[in-house]
PDB file of C-alpha atoms and ligand atoms in Angstrom:
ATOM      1  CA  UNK A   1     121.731 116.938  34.412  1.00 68.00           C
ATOM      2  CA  UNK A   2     120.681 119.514  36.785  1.00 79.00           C
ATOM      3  CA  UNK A   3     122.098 119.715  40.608  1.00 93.00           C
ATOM      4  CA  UNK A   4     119.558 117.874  42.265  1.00 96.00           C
ATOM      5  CA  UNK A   5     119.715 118.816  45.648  1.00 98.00           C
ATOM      6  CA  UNK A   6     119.657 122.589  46.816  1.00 98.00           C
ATOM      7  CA  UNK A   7     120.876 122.617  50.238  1.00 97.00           C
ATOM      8  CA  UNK A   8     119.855 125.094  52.810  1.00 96.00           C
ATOM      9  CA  UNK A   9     121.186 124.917  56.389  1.00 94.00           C
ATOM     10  CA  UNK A  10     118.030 125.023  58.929  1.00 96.00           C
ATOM     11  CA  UNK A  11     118.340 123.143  62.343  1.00 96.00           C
ATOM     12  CA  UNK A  12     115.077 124.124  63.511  1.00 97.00           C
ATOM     13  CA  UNK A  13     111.339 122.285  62.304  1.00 98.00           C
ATOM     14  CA  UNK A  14     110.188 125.585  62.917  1.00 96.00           C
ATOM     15  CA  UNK A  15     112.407 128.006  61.586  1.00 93.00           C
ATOM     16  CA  UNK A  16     111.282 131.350  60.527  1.00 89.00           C
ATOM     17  CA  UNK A  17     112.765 132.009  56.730  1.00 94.00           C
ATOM     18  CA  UNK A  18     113.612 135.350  55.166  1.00 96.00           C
ATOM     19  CA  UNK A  19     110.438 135.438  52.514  1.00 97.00           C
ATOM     20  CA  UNK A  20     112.644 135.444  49.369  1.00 97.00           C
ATOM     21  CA  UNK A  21     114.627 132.291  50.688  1.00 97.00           C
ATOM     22  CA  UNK A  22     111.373 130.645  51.117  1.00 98.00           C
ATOM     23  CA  UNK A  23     110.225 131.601  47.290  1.00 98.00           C
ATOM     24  CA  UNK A  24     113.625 130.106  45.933  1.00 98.00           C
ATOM     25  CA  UNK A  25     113.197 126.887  48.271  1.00 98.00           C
ATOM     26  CA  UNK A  26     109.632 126.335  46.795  1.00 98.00           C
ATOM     27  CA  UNK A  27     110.707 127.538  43.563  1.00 98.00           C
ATOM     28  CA  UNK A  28     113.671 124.845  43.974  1.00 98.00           C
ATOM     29  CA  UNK A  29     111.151 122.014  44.944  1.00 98.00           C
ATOM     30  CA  UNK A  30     108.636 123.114  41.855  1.00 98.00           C
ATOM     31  CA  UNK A  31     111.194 122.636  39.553  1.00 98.00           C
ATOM     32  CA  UNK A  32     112.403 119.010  40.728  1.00 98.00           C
ATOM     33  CA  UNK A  33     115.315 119.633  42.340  1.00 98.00           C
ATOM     34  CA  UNK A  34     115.361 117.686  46.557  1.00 98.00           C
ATOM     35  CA  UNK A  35     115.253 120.554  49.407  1.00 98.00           C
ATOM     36  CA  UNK A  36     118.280 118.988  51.457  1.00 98.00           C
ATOM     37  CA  UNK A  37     118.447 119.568  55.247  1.00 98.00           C
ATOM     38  CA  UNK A  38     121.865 118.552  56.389  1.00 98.00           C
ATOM     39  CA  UNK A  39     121.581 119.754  59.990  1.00 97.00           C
ATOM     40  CA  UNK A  40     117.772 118.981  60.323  1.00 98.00           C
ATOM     41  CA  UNK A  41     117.570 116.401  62.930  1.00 98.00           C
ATOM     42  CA  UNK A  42     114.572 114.584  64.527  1.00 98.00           C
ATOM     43  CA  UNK A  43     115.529 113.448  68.136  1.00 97.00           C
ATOM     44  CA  UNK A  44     114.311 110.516  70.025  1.00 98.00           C
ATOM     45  CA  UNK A  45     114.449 110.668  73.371  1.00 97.00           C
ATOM     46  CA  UNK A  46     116.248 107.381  75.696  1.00 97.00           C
ATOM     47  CA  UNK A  47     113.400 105.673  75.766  1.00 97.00           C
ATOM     48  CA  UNK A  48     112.337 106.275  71.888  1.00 98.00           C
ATOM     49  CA  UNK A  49     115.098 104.666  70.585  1.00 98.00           C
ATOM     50  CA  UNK A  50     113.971 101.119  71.413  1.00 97.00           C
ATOM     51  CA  UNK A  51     111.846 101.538  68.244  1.00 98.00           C
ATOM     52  CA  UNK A  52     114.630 101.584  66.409  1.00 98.00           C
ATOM     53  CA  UNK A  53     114.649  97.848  65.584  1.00 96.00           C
ATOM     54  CA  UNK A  54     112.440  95.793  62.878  1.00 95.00           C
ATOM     55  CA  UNK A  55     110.806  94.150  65.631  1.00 95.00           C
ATOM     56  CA  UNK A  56     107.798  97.227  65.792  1.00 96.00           C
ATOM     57  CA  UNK A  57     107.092  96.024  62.212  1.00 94.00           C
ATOM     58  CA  UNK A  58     104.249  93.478  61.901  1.00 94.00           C
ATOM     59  CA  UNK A  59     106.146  91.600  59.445  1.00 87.00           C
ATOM     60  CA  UNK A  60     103.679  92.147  56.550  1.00 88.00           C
ATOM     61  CA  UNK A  61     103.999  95.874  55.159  1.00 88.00           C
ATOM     62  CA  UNK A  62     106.748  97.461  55.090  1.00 86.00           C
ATOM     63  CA  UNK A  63     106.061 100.236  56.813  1.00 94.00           C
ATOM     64  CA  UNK A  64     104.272 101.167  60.410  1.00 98.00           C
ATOM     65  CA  UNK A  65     101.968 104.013  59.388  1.00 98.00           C
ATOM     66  CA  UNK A  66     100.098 106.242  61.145  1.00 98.00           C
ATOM     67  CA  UNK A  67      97.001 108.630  60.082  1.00 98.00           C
ATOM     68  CA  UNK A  68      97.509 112.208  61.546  1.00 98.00           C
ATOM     69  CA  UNK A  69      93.930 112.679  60.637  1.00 96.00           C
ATOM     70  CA  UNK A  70      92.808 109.852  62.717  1.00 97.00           C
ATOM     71  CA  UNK A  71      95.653 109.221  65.248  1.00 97.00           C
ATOM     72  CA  UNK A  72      95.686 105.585  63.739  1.00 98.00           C
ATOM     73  CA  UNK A  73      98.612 103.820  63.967  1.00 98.00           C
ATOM     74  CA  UNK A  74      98.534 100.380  61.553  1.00 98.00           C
ATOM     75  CA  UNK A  75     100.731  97.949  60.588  1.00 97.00           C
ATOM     76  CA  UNK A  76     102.695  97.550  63.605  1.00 97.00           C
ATOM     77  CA  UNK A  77     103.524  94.830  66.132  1.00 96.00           C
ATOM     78  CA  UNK A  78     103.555  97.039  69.299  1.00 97.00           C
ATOM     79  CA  UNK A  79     100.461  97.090  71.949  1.00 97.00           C
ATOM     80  CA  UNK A  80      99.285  98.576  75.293  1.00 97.00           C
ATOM     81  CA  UNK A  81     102.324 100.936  76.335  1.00 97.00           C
ATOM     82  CA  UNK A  82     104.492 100.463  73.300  1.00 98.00           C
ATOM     83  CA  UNK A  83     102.030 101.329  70.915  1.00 98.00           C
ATOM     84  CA  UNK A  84     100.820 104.527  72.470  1.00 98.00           C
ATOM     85  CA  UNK A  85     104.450 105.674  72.566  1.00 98.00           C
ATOM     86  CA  UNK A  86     105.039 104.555  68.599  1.00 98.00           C
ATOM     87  CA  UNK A  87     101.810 106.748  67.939  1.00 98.00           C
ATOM     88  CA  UNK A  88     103.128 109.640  70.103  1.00 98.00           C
ATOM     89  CA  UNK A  89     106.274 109.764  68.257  1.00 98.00           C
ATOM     90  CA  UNK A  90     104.589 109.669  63.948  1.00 98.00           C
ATOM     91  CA  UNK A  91     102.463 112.198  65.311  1.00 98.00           C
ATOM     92  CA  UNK A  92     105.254 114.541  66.572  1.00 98.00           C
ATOM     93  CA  UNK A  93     107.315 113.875  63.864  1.00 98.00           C
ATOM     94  CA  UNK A  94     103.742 114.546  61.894  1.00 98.00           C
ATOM     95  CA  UNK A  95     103.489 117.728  62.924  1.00 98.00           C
ATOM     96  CA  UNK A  96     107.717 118.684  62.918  1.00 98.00           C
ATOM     97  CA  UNK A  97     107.247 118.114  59.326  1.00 98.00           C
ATOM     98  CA  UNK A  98     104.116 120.073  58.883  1.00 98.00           C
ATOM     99  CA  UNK A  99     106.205 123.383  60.517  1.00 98.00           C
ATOM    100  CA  UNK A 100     108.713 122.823  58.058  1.00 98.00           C
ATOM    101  CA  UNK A 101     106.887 122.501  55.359  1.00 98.00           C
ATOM    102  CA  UNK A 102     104.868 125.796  56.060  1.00 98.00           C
ATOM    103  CA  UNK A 103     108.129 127.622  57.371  1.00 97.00           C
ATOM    104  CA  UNK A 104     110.223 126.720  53.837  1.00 98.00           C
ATOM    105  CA  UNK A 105     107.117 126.725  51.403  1.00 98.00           C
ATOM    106  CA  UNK A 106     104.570 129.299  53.917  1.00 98.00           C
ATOM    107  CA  UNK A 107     102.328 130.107  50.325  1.00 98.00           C
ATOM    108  CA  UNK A 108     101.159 126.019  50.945  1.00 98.00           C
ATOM    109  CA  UNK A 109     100.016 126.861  54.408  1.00 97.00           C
ATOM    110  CA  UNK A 110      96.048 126.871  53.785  1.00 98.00           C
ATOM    111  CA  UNK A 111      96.205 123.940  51.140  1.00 98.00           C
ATOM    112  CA  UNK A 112      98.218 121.359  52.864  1.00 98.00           C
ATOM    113  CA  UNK A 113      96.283 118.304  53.237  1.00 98.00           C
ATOM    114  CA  UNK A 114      97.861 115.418  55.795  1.00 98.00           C
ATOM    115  CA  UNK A 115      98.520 112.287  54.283  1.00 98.00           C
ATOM    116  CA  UNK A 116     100.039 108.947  56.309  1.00 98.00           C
ATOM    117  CA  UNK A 117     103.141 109.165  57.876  1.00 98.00           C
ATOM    118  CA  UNK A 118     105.466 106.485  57.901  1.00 98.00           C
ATOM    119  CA  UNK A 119     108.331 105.036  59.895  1.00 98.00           C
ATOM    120  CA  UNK A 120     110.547 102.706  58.150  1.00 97.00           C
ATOM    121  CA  UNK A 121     112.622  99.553  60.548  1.00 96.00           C
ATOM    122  CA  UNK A 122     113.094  97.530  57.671  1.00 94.00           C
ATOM    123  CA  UNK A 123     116.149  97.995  55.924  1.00 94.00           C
ATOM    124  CA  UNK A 124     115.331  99.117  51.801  1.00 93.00           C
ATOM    125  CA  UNK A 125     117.792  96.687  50.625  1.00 91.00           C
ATOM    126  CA  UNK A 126     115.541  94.175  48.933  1.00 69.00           C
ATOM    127  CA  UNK A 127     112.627  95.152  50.860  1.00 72.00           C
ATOM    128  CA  UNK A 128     110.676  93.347  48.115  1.00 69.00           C
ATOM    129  CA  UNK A 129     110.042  90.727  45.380  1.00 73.00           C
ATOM    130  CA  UNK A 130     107.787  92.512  42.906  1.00 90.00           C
ATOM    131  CA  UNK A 131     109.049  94.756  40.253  1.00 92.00           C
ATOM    132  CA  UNK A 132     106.496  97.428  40.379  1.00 91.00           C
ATOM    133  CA  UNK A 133     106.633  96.765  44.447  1.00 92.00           C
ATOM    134  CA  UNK A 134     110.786  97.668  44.228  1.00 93.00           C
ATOM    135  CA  UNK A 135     111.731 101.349  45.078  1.00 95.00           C
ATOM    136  CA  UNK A 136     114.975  99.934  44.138  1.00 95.00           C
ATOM    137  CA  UNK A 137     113.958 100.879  40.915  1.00 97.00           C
ATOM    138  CA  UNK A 138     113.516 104.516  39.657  1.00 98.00           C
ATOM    139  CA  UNK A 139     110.210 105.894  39.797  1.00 98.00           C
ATOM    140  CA  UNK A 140     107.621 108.400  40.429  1.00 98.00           C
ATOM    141  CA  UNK A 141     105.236 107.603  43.070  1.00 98.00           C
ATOM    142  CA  UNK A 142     101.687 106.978  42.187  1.00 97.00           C
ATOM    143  CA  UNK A 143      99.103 104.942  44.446  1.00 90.00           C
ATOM    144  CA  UNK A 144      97.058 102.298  42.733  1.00 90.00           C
ATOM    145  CA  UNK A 145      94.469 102.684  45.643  1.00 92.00           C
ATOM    146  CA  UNK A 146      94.469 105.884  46.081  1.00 93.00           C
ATOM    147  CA  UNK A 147      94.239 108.343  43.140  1.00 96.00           C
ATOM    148  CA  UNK A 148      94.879 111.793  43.518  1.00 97.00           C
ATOM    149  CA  UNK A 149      93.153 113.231  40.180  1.00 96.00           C
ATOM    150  CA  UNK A 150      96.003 115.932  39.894  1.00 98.00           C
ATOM    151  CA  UNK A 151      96.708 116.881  43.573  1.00 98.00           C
ATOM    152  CA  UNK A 152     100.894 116.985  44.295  1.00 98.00           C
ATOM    153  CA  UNK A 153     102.503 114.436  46.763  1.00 98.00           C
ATOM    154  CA  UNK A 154     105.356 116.202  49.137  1.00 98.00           C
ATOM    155  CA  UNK A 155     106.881 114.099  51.047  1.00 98.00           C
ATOM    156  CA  UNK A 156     109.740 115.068  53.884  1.00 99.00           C
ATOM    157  CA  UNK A 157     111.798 112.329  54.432  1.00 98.00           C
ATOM    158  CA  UNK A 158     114.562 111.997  57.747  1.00 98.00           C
ATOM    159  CA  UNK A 159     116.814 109.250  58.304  1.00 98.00           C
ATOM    160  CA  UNK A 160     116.760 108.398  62.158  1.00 98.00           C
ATOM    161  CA  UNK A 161     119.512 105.164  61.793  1.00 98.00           C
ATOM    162  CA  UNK A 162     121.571 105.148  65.008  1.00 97.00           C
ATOM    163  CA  UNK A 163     124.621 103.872  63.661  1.00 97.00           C
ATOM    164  CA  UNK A 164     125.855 105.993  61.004  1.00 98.00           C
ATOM    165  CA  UNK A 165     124.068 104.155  58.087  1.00 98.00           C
ATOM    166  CA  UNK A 166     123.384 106.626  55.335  1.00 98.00           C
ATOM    167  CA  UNK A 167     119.924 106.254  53.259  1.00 98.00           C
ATOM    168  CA  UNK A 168     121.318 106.034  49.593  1.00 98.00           C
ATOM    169  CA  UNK A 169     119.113 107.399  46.930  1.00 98.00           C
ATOM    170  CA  UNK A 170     119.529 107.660  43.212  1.00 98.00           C
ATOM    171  CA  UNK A 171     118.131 110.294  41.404  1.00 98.00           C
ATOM    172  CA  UNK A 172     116.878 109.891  37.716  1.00 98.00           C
ATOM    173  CA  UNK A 173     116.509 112.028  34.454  1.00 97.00           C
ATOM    174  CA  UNK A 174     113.946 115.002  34.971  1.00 97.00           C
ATOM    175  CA  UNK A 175     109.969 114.382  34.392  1.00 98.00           C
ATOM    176  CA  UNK A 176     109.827 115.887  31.448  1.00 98.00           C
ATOM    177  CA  UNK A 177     112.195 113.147  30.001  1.00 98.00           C
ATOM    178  CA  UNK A 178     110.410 110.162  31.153  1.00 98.00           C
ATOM    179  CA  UNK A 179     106.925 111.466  30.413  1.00 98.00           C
ATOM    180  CA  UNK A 180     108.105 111.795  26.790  1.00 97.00           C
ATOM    181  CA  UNK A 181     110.013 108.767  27.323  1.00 97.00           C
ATOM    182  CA  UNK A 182     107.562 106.287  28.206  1.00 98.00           C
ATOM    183  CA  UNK A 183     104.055 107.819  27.853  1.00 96.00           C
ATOM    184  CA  UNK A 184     103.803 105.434  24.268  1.00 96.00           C
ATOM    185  CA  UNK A 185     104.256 102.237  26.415  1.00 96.00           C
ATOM    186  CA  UNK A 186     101.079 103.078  28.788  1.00 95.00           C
ATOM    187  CA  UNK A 187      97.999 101.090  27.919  1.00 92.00           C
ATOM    188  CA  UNK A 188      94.827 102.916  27.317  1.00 92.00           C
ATOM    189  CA  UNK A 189      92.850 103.231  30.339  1.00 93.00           C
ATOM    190  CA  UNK A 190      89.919 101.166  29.527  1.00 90.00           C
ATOM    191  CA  UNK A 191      86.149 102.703  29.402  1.00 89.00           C
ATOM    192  CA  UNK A 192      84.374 102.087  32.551  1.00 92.00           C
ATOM    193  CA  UNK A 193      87.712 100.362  34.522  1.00 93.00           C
ATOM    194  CA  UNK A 194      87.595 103.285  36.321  1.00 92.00           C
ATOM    195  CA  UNK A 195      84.163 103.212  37.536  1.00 93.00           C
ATOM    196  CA  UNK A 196      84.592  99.270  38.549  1.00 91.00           C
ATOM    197  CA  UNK A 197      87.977  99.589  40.310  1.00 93.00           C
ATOM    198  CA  UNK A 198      86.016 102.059  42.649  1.00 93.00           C
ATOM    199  CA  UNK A 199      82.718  99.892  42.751  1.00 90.00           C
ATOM    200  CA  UNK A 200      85.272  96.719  43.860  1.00 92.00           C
ATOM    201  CA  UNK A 201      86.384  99.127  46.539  1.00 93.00           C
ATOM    202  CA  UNK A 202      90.187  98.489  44.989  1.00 92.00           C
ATOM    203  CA  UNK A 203      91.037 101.878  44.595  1.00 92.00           C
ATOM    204  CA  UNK A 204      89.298 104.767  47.361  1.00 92.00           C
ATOM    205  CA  UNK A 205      87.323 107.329  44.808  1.00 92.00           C
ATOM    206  CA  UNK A 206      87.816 107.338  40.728  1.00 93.00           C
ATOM    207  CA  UNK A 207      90.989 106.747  39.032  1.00 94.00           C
ATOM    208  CA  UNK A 208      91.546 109.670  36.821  1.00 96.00           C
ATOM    209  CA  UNK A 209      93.224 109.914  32.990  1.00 97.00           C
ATOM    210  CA  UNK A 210      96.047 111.412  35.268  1.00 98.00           C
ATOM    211  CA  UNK A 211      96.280 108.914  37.734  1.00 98.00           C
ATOM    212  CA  UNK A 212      95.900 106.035  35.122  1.00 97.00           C
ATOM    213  CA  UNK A 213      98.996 107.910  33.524  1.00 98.00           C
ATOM    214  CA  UNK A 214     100.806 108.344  36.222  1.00 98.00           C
ATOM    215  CA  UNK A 215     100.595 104.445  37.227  1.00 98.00           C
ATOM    216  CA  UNK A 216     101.382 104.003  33.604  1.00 97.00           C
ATOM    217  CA  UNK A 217     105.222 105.902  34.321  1.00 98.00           C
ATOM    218  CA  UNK A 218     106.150 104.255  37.184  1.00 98.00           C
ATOM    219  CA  UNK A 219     105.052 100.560  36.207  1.00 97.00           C
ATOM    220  CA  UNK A 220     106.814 101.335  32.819  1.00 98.00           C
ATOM    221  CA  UNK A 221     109.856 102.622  34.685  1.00 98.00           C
ATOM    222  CA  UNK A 222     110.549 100.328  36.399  1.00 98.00           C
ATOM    223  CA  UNK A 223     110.027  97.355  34.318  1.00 97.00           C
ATOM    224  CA  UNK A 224     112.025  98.693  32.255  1.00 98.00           C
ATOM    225  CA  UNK A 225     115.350  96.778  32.616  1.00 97.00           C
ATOM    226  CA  UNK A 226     117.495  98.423  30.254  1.00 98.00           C
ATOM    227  CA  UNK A 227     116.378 101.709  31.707  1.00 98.00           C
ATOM    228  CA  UNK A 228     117.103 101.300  34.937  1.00 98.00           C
ATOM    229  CA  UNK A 229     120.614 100.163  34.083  1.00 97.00           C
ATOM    230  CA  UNK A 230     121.318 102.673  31.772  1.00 97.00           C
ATOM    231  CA  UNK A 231     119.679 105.758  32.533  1.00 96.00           C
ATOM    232  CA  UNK A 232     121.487 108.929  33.897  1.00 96.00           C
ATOM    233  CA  UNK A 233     121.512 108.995  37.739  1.00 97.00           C
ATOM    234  CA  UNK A 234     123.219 110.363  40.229  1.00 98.00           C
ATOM    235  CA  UNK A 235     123.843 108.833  43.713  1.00 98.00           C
ATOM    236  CA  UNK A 236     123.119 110.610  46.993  1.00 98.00           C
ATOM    237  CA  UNK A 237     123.625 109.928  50.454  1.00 98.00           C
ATOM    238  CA  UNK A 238     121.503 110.974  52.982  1.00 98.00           C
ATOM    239  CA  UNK A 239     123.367 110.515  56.377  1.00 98.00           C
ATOM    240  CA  UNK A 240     121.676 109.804  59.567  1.00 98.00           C
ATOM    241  CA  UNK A 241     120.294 113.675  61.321  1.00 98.00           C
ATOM    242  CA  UNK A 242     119.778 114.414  57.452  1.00 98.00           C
ATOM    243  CA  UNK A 243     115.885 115.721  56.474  1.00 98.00           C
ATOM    244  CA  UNK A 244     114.662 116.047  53.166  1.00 98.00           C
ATOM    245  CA  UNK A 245     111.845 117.139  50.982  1.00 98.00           C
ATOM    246  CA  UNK A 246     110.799 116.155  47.854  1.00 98.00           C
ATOM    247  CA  UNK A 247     107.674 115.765  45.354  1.00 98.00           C
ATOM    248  CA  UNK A 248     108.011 112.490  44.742  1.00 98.00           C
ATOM    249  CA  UNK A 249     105.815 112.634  42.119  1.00 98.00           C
ATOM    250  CA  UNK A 250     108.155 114.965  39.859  1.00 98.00           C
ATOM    251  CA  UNK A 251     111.109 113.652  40.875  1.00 98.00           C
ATOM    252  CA  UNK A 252     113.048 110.252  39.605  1.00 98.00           C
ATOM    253  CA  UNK A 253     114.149 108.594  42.631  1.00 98.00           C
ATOM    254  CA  UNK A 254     115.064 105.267  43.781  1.00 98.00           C
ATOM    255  CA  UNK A 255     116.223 104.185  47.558  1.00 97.00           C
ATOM    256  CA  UNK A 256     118.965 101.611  46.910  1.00 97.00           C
ATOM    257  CA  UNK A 257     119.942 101.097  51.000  1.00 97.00           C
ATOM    258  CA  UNK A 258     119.519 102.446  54.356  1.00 98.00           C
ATOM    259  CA  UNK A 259     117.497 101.355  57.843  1.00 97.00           C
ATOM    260  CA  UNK A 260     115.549 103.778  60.097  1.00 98.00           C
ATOM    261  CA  UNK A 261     113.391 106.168  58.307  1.00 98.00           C
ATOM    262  CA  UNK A 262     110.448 108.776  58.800  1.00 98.00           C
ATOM    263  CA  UNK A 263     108.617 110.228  56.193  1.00 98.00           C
ATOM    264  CA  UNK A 264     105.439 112.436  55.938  1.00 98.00           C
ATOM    265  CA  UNK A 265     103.300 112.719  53.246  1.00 98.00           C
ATOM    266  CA  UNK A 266     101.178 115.880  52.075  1.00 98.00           C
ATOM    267  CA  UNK A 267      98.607 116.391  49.197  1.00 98.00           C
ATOM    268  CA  UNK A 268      98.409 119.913  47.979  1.00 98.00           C
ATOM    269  CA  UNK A 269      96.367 121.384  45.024  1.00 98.00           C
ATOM    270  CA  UNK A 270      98.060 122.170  42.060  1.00 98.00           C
ATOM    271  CA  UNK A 271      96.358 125.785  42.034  1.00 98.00           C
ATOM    272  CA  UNK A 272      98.072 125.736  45.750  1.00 98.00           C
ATOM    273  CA  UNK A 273     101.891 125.895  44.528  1.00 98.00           C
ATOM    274  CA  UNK A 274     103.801 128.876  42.861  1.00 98.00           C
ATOM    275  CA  UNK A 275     103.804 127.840  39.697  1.00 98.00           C
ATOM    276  CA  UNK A 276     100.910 125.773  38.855  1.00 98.00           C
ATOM    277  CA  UNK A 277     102.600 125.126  35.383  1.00 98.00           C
ATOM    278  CA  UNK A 278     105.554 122.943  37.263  1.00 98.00           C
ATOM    279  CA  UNK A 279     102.793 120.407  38.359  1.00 98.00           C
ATOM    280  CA  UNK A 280     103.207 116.852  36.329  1.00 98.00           C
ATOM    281  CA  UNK A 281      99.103 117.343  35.940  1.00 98.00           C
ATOM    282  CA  UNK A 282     100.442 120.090  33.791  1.00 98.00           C
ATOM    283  CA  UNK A 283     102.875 119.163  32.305  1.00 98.00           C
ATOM    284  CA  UNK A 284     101.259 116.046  30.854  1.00 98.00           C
ATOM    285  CA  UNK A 285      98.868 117.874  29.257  1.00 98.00           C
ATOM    286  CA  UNK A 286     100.798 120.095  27.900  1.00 98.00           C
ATOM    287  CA  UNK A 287     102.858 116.692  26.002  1.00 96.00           C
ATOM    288  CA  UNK A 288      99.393 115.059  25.636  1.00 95.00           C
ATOM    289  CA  UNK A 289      97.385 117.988  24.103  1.00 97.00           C
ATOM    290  CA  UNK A 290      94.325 117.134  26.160  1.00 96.00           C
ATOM    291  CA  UNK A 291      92.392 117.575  29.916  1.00 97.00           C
ATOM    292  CA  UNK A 292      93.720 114.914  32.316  1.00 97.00           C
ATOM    293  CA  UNK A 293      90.702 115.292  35.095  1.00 95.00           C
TER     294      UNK A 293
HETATM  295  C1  SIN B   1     110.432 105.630  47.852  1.00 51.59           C
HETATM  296  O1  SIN B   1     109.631 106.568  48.031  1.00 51.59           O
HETATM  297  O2  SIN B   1     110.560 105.173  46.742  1.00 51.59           O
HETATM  298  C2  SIN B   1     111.200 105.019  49.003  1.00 51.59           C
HETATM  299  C3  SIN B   1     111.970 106.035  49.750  1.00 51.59           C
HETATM  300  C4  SIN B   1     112.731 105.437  50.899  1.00 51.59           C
HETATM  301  O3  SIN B   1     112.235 104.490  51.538  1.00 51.59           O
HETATM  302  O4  SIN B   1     113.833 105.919  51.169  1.00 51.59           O
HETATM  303 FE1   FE B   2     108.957 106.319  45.785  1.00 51.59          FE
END
C-alpha cells in the first residue's frame, strides 16, 4: 500500500508556496494520496464555540450546510441572531478553504467551482441506519442527486472538536483496485432512467455512464460485507487543529469516529488538474474501453 498521507507543515489558509512544492502537493492529491495539514487550524472565536454542540443540528440531516454561492444556510435549528452567526462562520471557513486550495494547488485557481460546505455536530459514530447511507463503510463519494458527468470532488476537511477527540478515518485500497474490483457487480444503467430520474426532479441535471458508475462503486463497496472486513486499510487519526484535503472521489475512505467537523466541497474540471489522466473519469475508461460522458 502506498503512504497515504503526504504531510506538509502550513499554519496559514493563505500561505504563499514555493511553486515546485505546490506541483508535488497537487501531484500528491492527483495520485490519491490525503494532503495532511497538521498545524492548519480554523479558530472560533468565544462566542463561536457555542456551536459546538448537536443542538444547531435540525435533527434530520446530518449535516448543517451552507451554499457559498447563495449564502444559504439549511438544515439547521438556529434562527434570528444564531443563525446569522452559523452562516458567518461556513462562509469564512468557505472561503479559508478556497485560499488554501488555490495557495497548495494555484494551477485550479480559474476552474474551482464552490460546492456546499458543511459543518458536522453530530458525532460519525453510527450517524446512520442505511448501508449505502454509512460512511462507516469504505467508499468513494458519488451523489445520487447530483451528478457530476466527470467533474472531480475536493473536499478540505478540519476537525474543530474542543476536547481532544480525534476524527478517525480509514483509508482503503487505491481506485484502480476497486474499479477493477467491483465494476462486474454494477447493474447496467437502464435506457432512458436517466432521462426520467431528471424529469422526476430526483437527481438535478442527467445522470451520466460515469456517474451511474460511480454510484455503482460506492453502493457495491459498501454492501459488500466481506470487503469491508477484509480489505487492506490503514487507520488515521486526524486530531482536533488538523486540516485536510482530499478527492474523495479517488480516494477509499471511511470516517469510523469523531464530533465537530468542517468540510468544503469543490468541483473542478478534469481538463483543470495536472494530470488529466489521474481523474477516475479517466481512468474508467481506460478499464472500460469506452466514452463515459
Ligand atoms: C465521508 O465523506 O465519508 C465522511 C467524512 C467525515 O465525516 O469525516
Ligand atoms: Fe465520503
Amino acid at each position: 500500500m502506498t503512504e497515504p498521507l503526504k504531510t506538509i507543515d502550513l499554519s496559514e489558509w493563505n500561505a504563499a508556496l514555493p511553486a515546485a512544492e505546490a506541483a508535488a502537493a497537487t501531484a500528491a492529491l492527483e495520485n490519491g494520496q490525503v494532503l495532511n495539514l497538521p498545524h492548519l487550524a480554523f479558530t472560533l472565536s468565544p462566542q463561536e464555540r457555542r456551536f459546538l454542540s448537536p443542538q444547531w443540528s435540525d435533527g434530520k440531516a446530518k449535516n448543517v450546510s451552507f451554499d457559498p454561492a447563495t449564502q444559504q444556510i439549511r438544515h439547521t435549528a438556529a434562527a434570528g441572531d444564531d443563525r446569522s452567526a452559523l452562516s458567518a462562520l461556513m462562509a469564512r471557513y468557505a472561503n479559508a478553504a478556497r485560499s488554501l486550495v488555490v495557495s497548495v494547488c494555484p494551477v485550479y485557481t480559474d476552474e474551482l467551482i464552490w460546492g456546499l460546505t458543511s459543518f458536522r455536530p453530530i458525532s460519525a459514530t453510527n450517524r446512520e441506519t442505511s448501508v449505502r447511507k454509512d460512511d462507516m463503510r469504505l467508499h468513494v463519494d458519488a451523489f445520487s442527486s447530483r451528478p457530476v458527468r466527470g467533474q472531480r470532488l475536493l473536499r478540505v476537511f478540519c476537525n474543530i472538536n474542543p476536547e481532544g477527540v480525534p476524527r478517525v478515518w480509514e483509508i482503503g485500497e487505491p481506485f484502480d483496485a476497486v474499479a477493477a474490483r467491483f465494476r462486474h457487480r454494477i447493474p447496467a444503467q437502464l435506457p432512458g432512467s436517466a432521462w426520467l430520474l431528471e424529469k422526476l426532479h430526483i437527481t438535478r441535471g442527467r445522470r451520466s455512464a460515469y456517474d451511474h458508475m460511480m454510484l455503482g462503486l460506492h453502493d457495491q463497496a459498501k454492501l459488500d460485507d466481506d470487503y469491508q472486513c477484509t480489505a487492506e486499510k490503514k487507520r488515521i487519526e486526524f486530531p482536533p487543529g488538523t486540516t485536510w484535503i482530499v478527492y474523495t472521489d479517488l480516494v477509499m475512505h471511511a470516517a469510523l469516529s469523531g464530533q465537530y467537523l468542517l468540510e468544503q466541497t469543490f468541483y473542478l474540471p478534469p481538463a483543470a488538474m495536472q494530470d488529466e489522466a489521474r481523474a477516475p473519469l479517466r481512468r474508467l475508461e481506460k478499464l472500460c474501453q469506452r466514452a463515459l460522458l
